[in-house]
JSON list of C-alpha atoms in Angstrom, two decimals:
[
{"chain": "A", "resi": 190, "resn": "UNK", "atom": "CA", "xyz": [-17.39, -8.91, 1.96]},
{"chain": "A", "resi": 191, "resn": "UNK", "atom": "CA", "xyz": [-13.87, -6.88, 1.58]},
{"chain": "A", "resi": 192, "resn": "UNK", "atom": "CA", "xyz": [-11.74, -7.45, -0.51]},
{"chain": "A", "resi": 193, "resn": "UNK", "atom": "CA", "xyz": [-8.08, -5.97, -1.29]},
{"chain": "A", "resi": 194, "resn": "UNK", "atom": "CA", "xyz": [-6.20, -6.89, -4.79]},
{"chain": "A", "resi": 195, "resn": "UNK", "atom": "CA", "xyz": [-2.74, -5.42, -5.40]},
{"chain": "A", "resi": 196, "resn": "UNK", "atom": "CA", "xyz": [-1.11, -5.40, -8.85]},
{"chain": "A", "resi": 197, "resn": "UNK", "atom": "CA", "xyz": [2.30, -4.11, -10.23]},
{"chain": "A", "resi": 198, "resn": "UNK", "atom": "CA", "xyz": [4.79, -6.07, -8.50]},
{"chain": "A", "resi": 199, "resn": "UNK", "atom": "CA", "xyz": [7.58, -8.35, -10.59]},
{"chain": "A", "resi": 200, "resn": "UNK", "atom": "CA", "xyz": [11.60, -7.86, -11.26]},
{"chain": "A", "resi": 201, "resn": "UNK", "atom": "CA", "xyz": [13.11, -5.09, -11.65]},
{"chain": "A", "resi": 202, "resn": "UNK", "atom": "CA", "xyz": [17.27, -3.70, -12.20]},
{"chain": "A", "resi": 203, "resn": "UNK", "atom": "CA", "xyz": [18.59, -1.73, -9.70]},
{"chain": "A", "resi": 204, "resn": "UNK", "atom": "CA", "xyz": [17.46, 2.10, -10.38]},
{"chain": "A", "resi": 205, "resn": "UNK", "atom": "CA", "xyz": [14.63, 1.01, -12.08]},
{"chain": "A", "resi": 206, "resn": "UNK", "atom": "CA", "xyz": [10.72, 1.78, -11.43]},
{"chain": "A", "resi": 207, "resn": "UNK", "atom": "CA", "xyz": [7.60, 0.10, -10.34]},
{"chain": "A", "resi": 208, "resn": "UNK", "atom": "CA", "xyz": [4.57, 0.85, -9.65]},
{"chain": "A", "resi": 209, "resn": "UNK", "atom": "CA", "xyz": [1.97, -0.70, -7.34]},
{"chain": "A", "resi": 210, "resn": "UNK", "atom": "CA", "xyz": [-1.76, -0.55, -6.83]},
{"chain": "A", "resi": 211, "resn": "UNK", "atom": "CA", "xyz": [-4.65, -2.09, -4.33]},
{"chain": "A", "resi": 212, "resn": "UNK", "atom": "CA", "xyz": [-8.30, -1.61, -4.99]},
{"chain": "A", "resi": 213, "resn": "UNK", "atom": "CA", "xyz": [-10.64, -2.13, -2.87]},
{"chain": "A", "resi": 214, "resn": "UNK", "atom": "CA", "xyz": [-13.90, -3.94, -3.11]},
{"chain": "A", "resi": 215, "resn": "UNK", "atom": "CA", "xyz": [-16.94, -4.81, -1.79]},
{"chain": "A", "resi": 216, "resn": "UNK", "atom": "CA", "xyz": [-19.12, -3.74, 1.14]},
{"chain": "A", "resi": 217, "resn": "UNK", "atom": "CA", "xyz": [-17.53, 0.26, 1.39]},
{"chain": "A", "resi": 218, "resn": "UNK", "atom": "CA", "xyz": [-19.17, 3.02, 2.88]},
{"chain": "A", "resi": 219, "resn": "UNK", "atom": "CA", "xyz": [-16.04, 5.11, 3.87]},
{"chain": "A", "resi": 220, "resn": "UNK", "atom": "CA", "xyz": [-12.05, 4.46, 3.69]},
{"chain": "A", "resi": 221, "resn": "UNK", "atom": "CA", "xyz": [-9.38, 6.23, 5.69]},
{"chain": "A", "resi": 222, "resn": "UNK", "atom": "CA", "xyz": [-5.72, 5.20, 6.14]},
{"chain": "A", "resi": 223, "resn": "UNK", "atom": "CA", "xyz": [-4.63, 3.37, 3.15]},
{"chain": "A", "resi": 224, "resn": "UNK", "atom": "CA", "xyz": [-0.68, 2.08, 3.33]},
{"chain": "A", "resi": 225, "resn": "UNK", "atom": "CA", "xyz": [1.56, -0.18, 2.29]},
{"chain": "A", "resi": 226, "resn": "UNK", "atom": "CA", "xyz": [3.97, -2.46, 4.21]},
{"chain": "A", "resi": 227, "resn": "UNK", "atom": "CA", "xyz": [6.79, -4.84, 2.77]},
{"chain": "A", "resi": 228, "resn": "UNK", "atom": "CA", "xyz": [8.13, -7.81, 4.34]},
{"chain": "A", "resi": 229, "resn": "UNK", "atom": "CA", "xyz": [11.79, -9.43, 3.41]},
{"chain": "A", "resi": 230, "resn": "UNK", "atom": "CA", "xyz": [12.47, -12.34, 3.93]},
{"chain": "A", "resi": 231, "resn": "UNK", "atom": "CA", "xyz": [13.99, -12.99, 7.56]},
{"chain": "A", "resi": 232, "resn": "UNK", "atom": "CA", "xyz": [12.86, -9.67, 8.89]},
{"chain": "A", "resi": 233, "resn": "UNK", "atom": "CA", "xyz": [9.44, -8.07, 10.13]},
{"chain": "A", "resi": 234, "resn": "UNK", "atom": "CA", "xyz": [7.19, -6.48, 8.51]},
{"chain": "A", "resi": 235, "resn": "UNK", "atom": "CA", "xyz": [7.76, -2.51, 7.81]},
{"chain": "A", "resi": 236, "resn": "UNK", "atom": "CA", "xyz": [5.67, -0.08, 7.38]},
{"chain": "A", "resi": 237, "resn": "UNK", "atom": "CA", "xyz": [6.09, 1.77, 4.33]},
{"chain": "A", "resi": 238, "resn": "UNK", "atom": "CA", "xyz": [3.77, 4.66, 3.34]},
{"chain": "A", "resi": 239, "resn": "UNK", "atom": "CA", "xyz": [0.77, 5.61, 4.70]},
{"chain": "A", "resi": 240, "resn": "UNK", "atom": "CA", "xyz": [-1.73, 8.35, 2.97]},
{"chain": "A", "resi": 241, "resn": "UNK", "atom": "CA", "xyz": [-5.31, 9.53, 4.73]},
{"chain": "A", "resi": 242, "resn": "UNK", "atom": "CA", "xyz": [-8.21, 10.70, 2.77]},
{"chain": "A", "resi": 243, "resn": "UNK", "atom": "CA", "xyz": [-7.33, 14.11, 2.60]},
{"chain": "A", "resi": 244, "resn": "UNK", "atom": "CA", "xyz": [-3.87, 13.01, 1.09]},
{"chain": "A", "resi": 245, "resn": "UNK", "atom": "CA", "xyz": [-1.65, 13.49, 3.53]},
{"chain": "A", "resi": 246, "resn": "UNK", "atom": "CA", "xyz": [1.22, 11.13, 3.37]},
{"chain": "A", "resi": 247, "resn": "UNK", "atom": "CA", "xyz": [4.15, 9.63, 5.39]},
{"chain": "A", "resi": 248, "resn": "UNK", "atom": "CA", "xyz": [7.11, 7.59, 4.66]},
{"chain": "A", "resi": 249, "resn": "UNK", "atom": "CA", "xyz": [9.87, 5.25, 6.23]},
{"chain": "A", "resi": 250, "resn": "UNK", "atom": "CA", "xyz": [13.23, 7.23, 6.19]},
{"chain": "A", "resi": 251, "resn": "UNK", "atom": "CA", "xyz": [14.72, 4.45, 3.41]},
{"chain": "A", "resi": 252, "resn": "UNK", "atom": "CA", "xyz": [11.58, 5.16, 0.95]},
{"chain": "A", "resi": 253, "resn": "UNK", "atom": "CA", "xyz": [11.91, 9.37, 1.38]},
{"chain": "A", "resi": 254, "resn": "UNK", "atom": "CA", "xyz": [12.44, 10.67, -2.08]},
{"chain": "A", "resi": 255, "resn": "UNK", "atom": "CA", "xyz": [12.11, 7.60, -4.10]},
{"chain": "A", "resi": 256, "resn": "UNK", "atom": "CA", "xyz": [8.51, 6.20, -3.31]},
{"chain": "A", "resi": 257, "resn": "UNK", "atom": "CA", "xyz": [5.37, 8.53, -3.49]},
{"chain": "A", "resi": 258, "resn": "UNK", "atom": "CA", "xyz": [2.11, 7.03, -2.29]},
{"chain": "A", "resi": 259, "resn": "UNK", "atom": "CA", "xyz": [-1.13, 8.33, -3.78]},
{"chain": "A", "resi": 260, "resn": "UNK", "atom": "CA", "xyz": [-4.84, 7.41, -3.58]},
{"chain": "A", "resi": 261, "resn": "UNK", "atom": "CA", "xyz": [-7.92, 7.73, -5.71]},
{"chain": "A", "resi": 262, "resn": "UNK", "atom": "CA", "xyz": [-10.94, 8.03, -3.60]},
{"chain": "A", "resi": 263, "resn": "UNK", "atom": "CA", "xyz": [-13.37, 7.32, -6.33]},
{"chain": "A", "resi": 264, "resn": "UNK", "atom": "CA", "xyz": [-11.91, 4.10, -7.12]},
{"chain": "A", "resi": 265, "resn": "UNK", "atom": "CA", "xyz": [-11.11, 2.73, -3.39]},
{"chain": "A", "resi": 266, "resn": "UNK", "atom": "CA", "xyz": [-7.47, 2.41, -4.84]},
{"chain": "A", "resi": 267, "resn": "UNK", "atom": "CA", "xyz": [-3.85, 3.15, -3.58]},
{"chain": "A", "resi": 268, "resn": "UNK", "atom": "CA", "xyz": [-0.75, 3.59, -5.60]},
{"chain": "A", "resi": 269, "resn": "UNK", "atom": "CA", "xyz": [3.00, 3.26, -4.38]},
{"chain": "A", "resi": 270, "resn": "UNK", "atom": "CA", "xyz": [4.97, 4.36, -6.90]},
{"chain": "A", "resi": 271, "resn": "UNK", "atom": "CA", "xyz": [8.47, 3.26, -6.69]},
{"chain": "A", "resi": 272, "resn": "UNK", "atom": "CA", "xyz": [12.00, 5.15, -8.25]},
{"chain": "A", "resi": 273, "resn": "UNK", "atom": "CA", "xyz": [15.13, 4.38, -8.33]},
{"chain": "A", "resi": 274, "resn": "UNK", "atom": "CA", "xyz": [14.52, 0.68, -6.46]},
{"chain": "A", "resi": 275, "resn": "UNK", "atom": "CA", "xyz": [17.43, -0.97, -4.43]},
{"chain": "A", "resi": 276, "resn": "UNK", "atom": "CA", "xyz": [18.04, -4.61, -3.70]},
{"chain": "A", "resi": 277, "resn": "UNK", "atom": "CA", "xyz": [17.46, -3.72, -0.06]},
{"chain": "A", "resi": 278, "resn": "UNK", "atom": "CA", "xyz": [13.51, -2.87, -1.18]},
{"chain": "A", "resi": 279, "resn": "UNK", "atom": "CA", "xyz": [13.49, -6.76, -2.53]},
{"chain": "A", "resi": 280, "resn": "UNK", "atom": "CA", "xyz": [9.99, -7.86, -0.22]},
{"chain": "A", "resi": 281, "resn": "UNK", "atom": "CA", "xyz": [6.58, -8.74, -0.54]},
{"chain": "A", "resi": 282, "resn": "UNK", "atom": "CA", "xyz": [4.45, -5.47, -0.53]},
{"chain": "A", "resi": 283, "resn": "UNK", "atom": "CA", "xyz": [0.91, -5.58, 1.16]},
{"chain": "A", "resi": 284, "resn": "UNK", "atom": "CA", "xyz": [-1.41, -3.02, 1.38]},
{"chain": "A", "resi": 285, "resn": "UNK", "atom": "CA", "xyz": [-3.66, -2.11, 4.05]},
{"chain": "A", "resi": 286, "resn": "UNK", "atom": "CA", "xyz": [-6.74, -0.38, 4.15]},
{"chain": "A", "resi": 287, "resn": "UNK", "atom": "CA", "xyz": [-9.35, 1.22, 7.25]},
{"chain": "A", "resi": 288, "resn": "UNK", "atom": "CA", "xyz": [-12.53, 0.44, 6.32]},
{"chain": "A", "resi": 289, "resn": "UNK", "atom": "CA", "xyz": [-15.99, 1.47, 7.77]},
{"chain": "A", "resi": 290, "resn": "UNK", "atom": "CA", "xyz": [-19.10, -0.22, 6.06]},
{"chain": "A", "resi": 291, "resn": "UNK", "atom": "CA", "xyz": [-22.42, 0.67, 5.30]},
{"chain": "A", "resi": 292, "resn": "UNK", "atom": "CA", "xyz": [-24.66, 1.39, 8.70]},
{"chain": "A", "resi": 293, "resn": "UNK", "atom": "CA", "xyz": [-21.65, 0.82, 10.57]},
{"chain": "A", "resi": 294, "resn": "UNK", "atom": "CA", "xyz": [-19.29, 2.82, 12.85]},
{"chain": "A", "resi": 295, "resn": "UNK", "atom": "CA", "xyz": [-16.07, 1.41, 13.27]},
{"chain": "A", "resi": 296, "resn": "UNK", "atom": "CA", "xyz": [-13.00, 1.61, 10.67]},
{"chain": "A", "resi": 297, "resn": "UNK", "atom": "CA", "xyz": [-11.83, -1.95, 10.89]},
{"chain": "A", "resi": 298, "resn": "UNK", "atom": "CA", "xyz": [-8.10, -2.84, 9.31]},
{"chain": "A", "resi": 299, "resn": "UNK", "atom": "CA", "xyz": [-8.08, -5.04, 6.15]},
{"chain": "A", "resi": 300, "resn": "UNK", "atom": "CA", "xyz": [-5.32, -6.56, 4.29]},
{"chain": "A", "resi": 301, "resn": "UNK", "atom": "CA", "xyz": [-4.45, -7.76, 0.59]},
{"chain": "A", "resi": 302, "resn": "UNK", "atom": "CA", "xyz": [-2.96, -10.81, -0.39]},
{"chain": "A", "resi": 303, "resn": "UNK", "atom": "CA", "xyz": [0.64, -9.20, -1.34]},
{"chain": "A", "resi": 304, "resn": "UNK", "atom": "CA", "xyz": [2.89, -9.07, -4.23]},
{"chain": "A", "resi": 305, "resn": "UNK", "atom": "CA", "xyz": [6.24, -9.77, -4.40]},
{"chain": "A", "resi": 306, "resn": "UNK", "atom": "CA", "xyz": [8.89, -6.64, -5.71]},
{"chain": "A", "resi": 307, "resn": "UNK", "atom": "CA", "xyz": [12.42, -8.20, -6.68]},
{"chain": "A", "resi": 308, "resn": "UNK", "atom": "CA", "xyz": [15.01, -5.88, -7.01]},
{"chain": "A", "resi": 309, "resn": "UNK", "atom": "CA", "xyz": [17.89, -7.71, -8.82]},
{"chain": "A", "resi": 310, "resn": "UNK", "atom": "CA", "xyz": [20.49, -7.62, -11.91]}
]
């Protein structure tokens, strides 16, 4: 079994910080993409950050400059560390995670169970 557990989320003033993290357990030979997505209510689910093993990192235009994703490869664990938060980034953050398991050789896509960021005075 996989499993994904994200921390960090909660309330936070406008211009404030937050940071979240997913670590992943379980059955893990090898992990690739790691991102996070965020989900408002009434609206679809947006991709956030991504970051691959070697590091390499994209971002939504509305994050650029204020989030930073990171990852730490001995741990299975992703990071999204969030500045200067805006009501608009008010959602439920997920993270995702490509994982390939022992004597296997597919990367298949799993999912944690979310944690709601409130951005709000």
């Amino acid at each position: 079994q996989v499993k994904l557990v994200e921390s960090g989320g909660g309330l936070v003033q406008p211009g404030g910080s937050l940071r979240l993290s997913c670590q992943a357990s379980g059955s893990i030979f090898r992990i690739n993409i790691m991102s996070w997505y965020r989900q408002a209510p009434g609206k679809q689910r947006e991709l956030v950050a991504t970051i691959n093993r070697a590091g390499t990192t994209t971002y939504v235009d509305s994050v650029k400059g204020r989030f930073t994703i990171s990852r730490d490869n001995a741990k299975n664990t992703v990071y999204l560390q969030m500045d200067v938060l805006k009501p608009e980034d008010t959602a439920v953050y997920s993270c995702n995670a490509d994982i390939q398991k022992p004597d296997t050789y597919s990367f298949i896509p799993y999912w944690g169970q979310g944690t709601q960021v409130t951005v709000s005075s």
